[in-house]
XYZ file of C-alpha atoms in Angstrom:
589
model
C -8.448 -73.384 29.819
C -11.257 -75.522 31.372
C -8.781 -77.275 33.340
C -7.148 -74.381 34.527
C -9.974 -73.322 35.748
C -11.335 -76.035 37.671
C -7.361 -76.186 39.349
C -8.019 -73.218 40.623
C -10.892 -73.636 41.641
C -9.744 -77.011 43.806
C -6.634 -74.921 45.016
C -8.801 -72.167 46.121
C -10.815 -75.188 47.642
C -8.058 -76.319 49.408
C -6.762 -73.349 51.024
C -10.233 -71.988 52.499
C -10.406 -75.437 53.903
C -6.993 -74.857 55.444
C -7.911 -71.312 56.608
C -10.936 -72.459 57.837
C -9.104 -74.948 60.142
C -6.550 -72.193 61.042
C -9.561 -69.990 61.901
C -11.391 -72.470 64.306
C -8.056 -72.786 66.113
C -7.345 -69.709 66.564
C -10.957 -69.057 67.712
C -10.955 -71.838 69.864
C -7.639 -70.766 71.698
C -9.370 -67.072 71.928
C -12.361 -68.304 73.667
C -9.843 -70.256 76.203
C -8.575 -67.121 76.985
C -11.515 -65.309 77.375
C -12.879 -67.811 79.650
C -9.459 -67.378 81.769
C -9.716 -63.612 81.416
C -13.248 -63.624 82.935
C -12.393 -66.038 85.634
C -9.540 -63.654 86.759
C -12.185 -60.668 86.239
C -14.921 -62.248 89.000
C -11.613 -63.039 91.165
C -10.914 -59.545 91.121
C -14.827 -58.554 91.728
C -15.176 -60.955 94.489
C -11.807 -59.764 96.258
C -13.651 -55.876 95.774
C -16.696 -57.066 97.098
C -15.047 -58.219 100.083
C -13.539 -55.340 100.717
C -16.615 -53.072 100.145
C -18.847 -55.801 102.493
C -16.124 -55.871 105.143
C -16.290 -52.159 105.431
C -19.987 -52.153 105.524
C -19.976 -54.467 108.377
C -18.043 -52.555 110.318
C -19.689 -49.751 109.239
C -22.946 -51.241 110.723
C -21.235 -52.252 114.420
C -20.551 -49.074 114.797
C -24.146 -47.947 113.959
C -25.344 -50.381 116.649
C -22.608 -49.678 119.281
C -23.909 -46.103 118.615
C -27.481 -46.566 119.069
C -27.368 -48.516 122.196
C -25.172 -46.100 123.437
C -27.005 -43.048 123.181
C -30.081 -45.348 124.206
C -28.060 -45.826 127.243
C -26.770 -42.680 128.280
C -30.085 -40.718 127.186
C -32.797 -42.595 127.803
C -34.706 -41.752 124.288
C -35.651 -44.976 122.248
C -35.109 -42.393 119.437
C -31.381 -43.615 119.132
C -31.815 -47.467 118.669
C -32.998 -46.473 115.089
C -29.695 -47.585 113.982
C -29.023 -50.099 116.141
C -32.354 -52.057 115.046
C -30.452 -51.471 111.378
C -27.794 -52.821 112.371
C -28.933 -55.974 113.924
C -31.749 -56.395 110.958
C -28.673 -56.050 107.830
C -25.668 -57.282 109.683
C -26.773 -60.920 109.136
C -27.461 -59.806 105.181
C -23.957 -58.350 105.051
C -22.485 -61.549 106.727
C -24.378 -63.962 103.817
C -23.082 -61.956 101.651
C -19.525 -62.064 102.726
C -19.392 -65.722 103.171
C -20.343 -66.349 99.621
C -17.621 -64.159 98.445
C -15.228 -65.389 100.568
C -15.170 -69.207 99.630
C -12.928 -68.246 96.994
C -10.264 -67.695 99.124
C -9.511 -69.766 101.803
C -7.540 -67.457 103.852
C -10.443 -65.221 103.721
C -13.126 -67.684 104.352
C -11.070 -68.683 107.577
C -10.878 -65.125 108.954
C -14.936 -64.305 107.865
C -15.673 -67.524 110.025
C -13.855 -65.995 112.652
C -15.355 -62.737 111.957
C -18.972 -64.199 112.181
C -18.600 -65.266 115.815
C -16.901 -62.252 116.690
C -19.921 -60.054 115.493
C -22.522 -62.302 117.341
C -20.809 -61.759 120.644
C -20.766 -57.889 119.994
C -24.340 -58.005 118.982
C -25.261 -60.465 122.129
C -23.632 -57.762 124.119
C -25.491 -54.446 122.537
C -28.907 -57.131 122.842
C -28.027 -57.477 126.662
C -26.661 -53.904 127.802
C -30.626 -52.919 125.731
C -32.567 -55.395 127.641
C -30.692 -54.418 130.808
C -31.617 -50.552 130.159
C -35.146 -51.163 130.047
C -34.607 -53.036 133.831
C -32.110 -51.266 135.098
C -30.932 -47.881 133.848
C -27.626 -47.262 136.008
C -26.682 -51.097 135.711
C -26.697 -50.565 131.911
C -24.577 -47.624 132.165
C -22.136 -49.101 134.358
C -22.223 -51.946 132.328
C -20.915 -49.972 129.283
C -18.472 -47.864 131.509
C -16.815 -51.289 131.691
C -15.522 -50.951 128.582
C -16.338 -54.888 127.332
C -18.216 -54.013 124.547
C -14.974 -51.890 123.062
C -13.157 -54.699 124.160
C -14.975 -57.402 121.633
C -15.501 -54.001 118.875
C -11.631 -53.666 118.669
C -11.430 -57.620 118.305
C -13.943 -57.666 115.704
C -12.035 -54.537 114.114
C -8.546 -56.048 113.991
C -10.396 -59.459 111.913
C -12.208 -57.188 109.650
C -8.528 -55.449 109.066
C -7.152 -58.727 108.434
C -9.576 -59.693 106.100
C -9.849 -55.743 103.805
C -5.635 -56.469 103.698
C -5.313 -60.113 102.683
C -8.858 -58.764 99.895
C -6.398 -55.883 98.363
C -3.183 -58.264 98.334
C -6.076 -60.547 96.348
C -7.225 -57.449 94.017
C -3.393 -56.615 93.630
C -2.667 -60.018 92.285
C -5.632 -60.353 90.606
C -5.317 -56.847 88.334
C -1.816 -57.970 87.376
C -2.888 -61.722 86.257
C -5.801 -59.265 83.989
C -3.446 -57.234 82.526
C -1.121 -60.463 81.202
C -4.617 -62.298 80.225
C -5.909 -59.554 78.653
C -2.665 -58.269 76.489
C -2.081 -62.119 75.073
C -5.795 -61.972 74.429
C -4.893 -58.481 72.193
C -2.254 -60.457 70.581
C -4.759 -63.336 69.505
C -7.492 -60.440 68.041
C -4.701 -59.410 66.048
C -3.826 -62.830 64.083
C -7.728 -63.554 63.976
C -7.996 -60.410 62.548
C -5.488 -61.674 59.785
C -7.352 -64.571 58.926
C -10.681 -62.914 58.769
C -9.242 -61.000 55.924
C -7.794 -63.821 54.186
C -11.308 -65.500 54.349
C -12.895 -62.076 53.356
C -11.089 -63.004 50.196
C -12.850 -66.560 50.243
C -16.086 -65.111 50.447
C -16.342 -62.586 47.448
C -15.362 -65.802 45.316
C -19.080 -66.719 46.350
C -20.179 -63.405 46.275
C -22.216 -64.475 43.000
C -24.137 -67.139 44.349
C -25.045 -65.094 47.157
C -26.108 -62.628 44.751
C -28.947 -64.966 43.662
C -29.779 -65.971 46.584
C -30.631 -62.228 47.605
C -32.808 -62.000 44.581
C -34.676 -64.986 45.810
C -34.673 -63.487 49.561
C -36.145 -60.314 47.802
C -38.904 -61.949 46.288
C -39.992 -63.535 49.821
C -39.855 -60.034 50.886
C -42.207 -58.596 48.502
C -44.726 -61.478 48.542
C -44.734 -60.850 52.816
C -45.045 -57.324 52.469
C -48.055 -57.935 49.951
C -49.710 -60.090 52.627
C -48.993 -57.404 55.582
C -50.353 -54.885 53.537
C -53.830 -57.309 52.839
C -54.006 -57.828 56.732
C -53.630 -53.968 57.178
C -56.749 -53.874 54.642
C -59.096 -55.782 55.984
C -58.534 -53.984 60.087
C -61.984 -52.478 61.344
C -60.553 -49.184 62.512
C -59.578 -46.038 59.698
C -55.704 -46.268 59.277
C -53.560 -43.465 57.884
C -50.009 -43.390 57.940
C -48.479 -39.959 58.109
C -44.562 -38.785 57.581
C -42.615 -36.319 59.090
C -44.131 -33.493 57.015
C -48.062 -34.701 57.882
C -48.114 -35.825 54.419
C -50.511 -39.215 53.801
C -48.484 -42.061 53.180
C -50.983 -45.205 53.227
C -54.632 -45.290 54.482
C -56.735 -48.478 54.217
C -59.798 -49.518 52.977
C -61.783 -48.748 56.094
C -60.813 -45.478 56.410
C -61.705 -44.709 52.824
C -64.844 -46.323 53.769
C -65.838 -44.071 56.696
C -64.954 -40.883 55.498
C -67.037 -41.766 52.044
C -63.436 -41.048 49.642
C -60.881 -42.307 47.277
C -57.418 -42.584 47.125
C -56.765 -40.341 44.994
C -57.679 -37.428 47.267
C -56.000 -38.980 50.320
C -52.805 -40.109 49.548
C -49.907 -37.911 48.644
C -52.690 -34.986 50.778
C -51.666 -33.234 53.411
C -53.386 -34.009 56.705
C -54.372 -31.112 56.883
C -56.819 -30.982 53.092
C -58.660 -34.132 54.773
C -61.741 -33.123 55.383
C -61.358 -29.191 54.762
C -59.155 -29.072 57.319
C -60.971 -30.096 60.050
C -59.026 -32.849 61.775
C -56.261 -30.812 62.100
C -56.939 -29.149 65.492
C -54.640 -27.569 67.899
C -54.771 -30.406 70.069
C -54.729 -33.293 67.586
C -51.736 -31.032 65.877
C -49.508 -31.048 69.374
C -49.836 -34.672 69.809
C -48.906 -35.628 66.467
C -45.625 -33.491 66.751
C -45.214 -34.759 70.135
C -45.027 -38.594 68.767
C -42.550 -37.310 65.914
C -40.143 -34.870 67.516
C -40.542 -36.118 70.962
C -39.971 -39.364 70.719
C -43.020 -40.472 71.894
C -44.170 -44.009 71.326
C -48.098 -43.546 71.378
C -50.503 -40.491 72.186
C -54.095 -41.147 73.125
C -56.806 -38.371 72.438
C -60.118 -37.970 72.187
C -61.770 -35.549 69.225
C -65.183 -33.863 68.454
C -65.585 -33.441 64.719
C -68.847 -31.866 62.635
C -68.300 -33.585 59.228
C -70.152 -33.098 55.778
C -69.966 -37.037 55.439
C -71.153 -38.156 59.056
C -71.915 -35.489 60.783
C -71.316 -34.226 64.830
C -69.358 -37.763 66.192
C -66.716 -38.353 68.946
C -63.606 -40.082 68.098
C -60.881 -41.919 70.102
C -57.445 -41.368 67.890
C -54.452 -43.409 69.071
C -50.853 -41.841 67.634
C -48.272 -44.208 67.533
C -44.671 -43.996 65.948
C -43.635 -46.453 63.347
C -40.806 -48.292 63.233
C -39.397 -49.226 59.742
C -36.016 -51.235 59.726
C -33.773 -49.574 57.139
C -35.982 -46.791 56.716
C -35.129 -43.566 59.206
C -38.049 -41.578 57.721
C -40.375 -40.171 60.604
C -43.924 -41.564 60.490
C -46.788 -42.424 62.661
C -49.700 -44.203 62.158
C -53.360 -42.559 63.321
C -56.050 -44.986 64.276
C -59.378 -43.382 64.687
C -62.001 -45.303 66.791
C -65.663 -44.034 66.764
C -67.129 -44.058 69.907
C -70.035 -41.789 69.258
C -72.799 -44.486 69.644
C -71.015 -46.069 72.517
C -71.083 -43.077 74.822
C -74.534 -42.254 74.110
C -75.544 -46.067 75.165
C -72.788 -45.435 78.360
C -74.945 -42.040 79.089
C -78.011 -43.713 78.431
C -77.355 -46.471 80.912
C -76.016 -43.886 83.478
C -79.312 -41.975 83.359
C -81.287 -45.718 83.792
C -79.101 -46.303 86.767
C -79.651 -42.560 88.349
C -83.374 -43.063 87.941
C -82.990 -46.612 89.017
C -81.272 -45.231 92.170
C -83.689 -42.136 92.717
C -86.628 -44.663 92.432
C -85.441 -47.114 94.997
C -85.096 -44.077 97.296
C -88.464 -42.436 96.846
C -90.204 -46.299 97.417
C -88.221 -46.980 100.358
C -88.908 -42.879 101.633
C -92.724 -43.663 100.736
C -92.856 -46.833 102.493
C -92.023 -45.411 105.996
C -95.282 -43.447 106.382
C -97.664 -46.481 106.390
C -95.058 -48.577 108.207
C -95.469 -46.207 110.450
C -98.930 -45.710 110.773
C -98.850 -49.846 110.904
C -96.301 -49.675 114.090
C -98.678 -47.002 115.489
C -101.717 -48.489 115.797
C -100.270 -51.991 116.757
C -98.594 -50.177 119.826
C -101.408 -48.648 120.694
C -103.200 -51.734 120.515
C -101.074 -53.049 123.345
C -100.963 -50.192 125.061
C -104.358 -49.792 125.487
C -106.403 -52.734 124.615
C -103.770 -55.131 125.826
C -105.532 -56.682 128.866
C -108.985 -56.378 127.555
C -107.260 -59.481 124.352
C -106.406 -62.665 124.771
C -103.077 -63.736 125.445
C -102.885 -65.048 122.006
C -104.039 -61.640 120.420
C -101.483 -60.002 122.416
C -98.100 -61.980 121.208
C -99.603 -61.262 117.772
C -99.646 -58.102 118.165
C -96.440 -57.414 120.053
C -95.115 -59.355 116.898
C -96.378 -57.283 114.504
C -94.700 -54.187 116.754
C -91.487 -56.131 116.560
C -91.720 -57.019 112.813
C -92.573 -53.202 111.544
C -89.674 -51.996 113.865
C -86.965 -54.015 111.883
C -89.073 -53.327 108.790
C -88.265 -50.100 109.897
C -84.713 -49.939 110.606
C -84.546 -52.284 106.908
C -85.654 -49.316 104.982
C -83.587 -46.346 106.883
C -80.861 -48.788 106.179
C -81.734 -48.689 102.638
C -81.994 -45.324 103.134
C -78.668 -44.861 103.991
C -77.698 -47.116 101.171
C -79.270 -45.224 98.580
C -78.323 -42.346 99.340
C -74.445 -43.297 99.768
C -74.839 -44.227 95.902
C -77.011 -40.903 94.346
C -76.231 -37.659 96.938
C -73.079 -35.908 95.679
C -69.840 -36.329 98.177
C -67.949 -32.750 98.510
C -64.500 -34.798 99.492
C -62.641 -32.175 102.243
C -60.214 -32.528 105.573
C -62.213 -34.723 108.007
C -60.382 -34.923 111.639
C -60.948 -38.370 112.625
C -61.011 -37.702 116.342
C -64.019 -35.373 115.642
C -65.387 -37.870 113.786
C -64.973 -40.569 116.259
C -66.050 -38.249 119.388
C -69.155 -38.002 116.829
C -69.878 -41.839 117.229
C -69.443 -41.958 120.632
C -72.343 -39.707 121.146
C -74.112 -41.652 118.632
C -74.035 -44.991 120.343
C -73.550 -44.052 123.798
C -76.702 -45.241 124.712
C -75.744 -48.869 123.204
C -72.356 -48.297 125.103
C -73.340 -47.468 128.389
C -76.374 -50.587 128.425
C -73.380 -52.713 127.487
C -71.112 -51.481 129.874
C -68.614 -51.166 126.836
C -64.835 -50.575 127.457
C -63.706 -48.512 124.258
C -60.543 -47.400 124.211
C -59.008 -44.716 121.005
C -55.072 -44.581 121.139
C -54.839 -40.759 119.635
C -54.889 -37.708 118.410
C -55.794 -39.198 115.197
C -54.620 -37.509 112.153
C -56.928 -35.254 109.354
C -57.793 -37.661 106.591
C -59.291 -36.823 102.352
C -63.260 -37.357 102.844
C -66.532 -36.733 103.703
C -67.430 -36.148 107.690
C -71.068 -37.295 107.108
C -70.159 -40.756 105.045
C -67.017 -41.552 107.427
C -69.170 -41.303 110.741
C -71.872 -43.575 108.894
C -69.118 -46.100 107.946
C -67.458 -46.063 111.574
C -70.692 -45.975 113.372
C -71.569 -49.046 111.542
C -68.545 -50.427 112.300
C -68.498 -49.908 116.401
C -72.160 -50.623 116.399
C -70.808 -54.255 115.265
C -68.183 -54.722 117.769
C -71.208 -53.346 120.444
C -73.613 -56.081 118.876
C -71.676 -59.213 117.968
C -70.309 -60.145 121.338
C -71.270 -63.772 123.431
C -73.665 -62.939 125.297
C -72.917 -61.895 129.528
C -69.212 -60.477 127.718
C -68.427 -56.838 128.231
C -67.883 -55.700 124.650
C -64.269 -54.045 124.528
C -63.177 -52.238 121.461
C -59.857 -50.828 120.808
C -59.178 -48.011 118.414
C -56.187 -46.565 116.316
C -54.212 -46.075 113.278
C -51.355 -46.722 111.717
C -49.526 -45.447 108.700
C -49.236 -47.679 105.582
C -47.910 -46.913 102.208
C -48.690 -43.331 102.339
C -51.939 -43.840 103.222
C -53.618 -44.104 106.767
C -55.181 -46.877 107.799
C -57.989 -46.652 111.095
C -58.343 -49.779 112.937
C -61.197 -51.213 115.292
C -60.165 -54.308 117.241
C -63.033 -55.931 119.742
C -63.437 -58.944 121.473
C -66.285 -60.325 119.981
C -67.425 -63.602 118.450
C -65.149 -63.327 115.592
C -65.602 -64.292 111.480
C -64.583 -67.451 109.463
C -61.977 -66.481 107.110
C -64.038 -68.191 104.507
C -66.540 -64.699 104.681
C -64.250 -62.270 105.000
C -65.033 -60.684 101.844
C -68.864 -61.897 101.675
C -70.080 -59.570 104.777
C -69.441 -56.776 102.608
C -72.650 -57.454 100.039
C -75.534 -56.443 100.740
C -78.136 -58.184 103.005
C -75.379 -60.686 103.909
C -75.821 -62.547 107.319
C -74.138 -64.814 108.994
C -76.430 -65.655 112.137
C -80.006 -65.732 112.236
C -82.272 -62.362 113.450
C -83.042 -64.290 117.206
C -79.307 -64.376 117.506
C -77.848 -61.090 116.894
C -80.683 -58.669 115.472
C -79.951 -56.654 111.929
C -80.865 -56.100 108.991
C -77.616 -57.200 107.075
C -76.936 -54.125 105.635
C -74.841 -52.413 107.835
C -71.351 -53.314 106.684
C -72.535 -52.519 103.071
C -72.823 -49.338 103.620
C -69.286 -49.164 105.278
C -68.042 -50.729 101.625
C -69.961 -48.512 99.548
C -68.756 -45.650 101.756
C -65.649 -46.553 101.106
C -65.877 -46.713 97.262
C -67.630 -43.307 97.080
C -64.646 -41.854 99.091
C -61.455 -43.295 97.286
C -60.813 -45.517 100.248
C -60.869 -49.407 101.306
C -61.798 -51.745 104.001
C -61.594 -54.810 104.871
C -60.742 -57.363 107.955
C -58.749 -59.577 110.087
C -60.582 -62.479 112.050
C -61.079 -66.083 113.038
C -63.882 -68.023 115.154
C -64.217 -67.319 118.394
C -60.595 -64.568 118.338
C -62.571 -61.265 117.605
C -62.191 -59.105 114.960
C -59.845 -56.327 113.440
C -61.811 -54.259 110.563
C -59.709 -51.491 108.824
C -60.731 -48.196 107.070
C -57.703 -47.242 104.575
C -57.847 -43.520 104.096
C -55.729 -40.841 102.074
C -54.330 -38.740 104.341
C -54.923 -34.858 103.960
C -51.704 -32.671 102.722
C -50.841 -29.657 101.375
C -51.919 -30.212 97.502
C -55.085 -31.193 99.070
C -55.779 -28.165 99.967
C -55.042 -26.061 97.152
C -57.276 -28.069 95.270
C -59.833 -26.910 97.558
C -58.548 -23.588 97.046
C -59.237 -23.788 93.587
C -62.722 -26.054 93.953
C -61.065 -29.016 92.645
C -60.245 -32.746 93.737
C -56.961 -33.987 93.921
């Protein structure tokens, strides 16, 4: 009996080995044909590329025939929209073609051809353009020629060439699939034989692997004990809650917080925790949203009067949980207490405010004896001036001169101050009222410079506040006025452009210019780059253009080098329709 068994045990031996050897030839041969099957597959994509690019590329001479054309015979730029397409993708299209083509070398003849066919059509639409801006008549007499239909219908008769000799290609290509593809069938078939002949094979071992599941099992358990430990020892309350809002699993910190046990958690509804006070509308709505909805995590925040804790804040994160194997509906809740963290976050808001409010009423404050300080010392000169000694009198013209920028330090702290504490009613600002604003502003400085400023508008209505925009752009012209070499005629050029829907407000001068290496340092605060005998200041001035810009939901920055001038730019949201039904309704967008 023993023997018989262990013969049949070698026989069955024996013929899994030969099976086995059967199998990895037939697999082998399978994945031959495959291979052959895909290769045939990409010949047939690449021959219906070509034919799609092909017809794209003529597509896009005729869009630039077009728009040189009606540039031509109208006279509007408005029609070389295409034709600027067309000469921008045509070389794309082209690249494109020429890697698809290599394939083929029929094809990749007649695209070669094709190439040099286009650039003489597009050297033709680039000349009969440039000629139009000369010479209108010569342009149209140039097309009435009839040369650029001439090298179209050549380029036309390649591209037919090419979309025939690509569908012969496809043709060939879908039959060679179809053979591939039916032998490959025939393979499946008499792998799918020997898969069930080695199905047999493997419930002879089903028993080990039996065991060997057992032992897997164990592993599973002892992980599962450890994930569950981790869980344990997390900081944040944990409950896990199924599709009915019945607890599932809460940890040891949320039995912790909430001063309970297990027993009057688990197997609870959600709603008995707590008498039924976590359960609110909102909290209720989110919850279903993450189960029903298929949401993968909620965020919400929750004010709760408890008998344990008392009136806190909580930040409770919904997320759904993913069991393998398991197709029960749950979520786990995390609950976060911020309660003591917003009170510190108020708490340092309020320092700030006063902070803010203080710095304003010492700087308001200081102006009266400054003042009184410039007062006298003027005076002084004025009246007393050729009764003191010359020595007496450059002190005191200094002291005039010292308690003027002291002065113009604190309005421009002033200004700072109150760009961070006044409240900013946002609203449609016209930029051309706010630059005819500046104008009048500085023309004093403009007219003693003899400044050339030019604004290319109208300008368009922007999202901000009129007061804080003329402070920033004032700031920014007074600049350009200022930092010039001196004996140059200042002359600052002004417009806008449109820039991922937003606007974007440039000022271009001709002045001294700014090291890349500071272009983001002139924005802090009492940041100079020359010294006061130089160019006068008080370093504050483009400060307040950042800090503008911050308050408004807006940006700035700059273009420059040494001795090239400068570009600054305001970017600004431009005003629309949803804008202003949110002033309708006294609300920001």
């Amino acid at each position: 009996m023993g023997w018989n068994h262990k013969r049949a045990e070698n026989i069955l031996l024996v013929i899994s080995v030969l099976v086995l050897i059967g199998l990895i030839g037939l697999v082998t041969i399978l994945l031959r044909q495959f291979v052959v099957l895909r290769t045939s597959a990409e010949q047939w994509q690449d021959s219906q590329r070509t034919v799609i690019l092909v017809t794209r590329v003529m597509e896009l001479i005729v869009d630039g025939e077009t728009g040189q054309r009606g540039y031509v015979l109208s006279g509007d730029s408005g029609f070389l929209q295409p034709y600027h397409l067309s000469v921008s993708q045509l070389p794309v299209v082209m690249k494109e073609l020429e890697t698809s083509a290599t394939g083929v070398a029929a094809e990749a003849v007649l695209v070669d051809k094709l190439k040099f066919q286009i650039k003489a059509v597009q050297d033709n639409f680039a000349q009969t353009v440039a000629m139009m801006k000369q010479d209108a008549p010569q342009a149209r007499a140039r097309i009435e020629t009839g040369q650029g239909q001439a090298l179209m219908e050549s380029a036309r008769s390649t591209i037919t060439s090419i979309t025939q000799l690509a569908t012969e290609n496809v043709r060939r290509t879908s039959e060679r699939f179809m053979e591939q593809q039916s032998m490959v069938l025939q393979l499946a078939v008499g792998l799918s034989i020997v898969v069930i002949i080695m199905t047999f094979v493997v419930i002879c071992f089903a028993i080990r692997h039996i065991r060997q599941s057992r032992q897997l099992n164990s592993l599973i358990r002892e992980a599962r004990s450890f994930a569950e430990s981790i869980v344990e020892t997390v900081h944040h309350p944990l409950l896990v809650l199924d599709s009915a809002l019945k607890v599932t699993a809460a940890n040891r910190s949320y039995l912790d917080a909430f001063h309970t046990v297990p027993e009057l958690v688990i197997e609870r509804t959600f709603k008995d925790l707590s008498s039924g006070k976590w359960l609110t509308p909102e909290l209720r709505e989110s919850i279903k949203g993450v189960i029903e909805q298929a949401k993968s995590w909620v965020p919400i925040t929750v004010d709760m009067d408890l008998a344990v804790s008392g009136k806190r804040r909580y930040n409770i994160d919904i997320r759904k949980l993913y069991r393998p194997g398991n197709h029960t509906d749950c979520v786990l809740i995390a609950f976060e207490d911020i309660t003591e963290r917003e009170g510190m976050e108020q708490k340092l808001k309020d320092s700030n405010q006063q902070l803010s409010s203080f710095a304003y009423s010492v700087a308001h404050d200081l102006r009266a004896p400054l003042r009184a300080m410039q007062g006298f010392s003027q005076a002084l000169v004025e009246d007393f001036g050729p009764q003191l000694p010359e020595e007496a009198q450059d002190y005191a013209k200094r002291i005039v001169e010292a308690a003027t920028r002291m002065d113009q330090l604190i309005r421009d702290l002033l200004d700072y101050s109150r760009l961070s504490i006044d409240e900013i009613r946002m609203g449609r600002v016209n930029l051309d009222d706010v630059l005819n604003d500046v104008r009048q502003v500085l023309s004093r400085d403009i007219a003693t410079t003899h400044a050339e400023v030019g604004i290319a508008g109208p300008l368009p209505a922007v999202w901000g506040h009129k007061t804080t925009l003329t402070m920033m752009v004032t700031n920014l012209i007074g600049n350009s006025l200022k930092f010039v070499t001196p004996g140059q005629i200042p002359q600052i050029r002004i417009y806008g452009e449109h820039k991922n829907g937003k606007y974007r407000l440039w000022i271009a001068d001709n002045g001294i210019g700014i090291s890349p290496l500071y272009h983001e340092k002139i924005f802090g605060i009492f940041e100079r780059l020359h010294g006061m005998n130089e160019f006068p200041g008080t370093g504050i001035g483009l400060a307040i253009v950042k800090k503008g810009a911050d308050r408004i939901g807006g940006a700035v920055g700059v273009e420059s080098s040494l001795g090239h001038g400068s570009r600054f730019w305001l970017e600004l949201h431009l005003f629309n329709d949803s804008m202003q039904s949110g002033l309708a309704n006294n609300q920001s967008p």
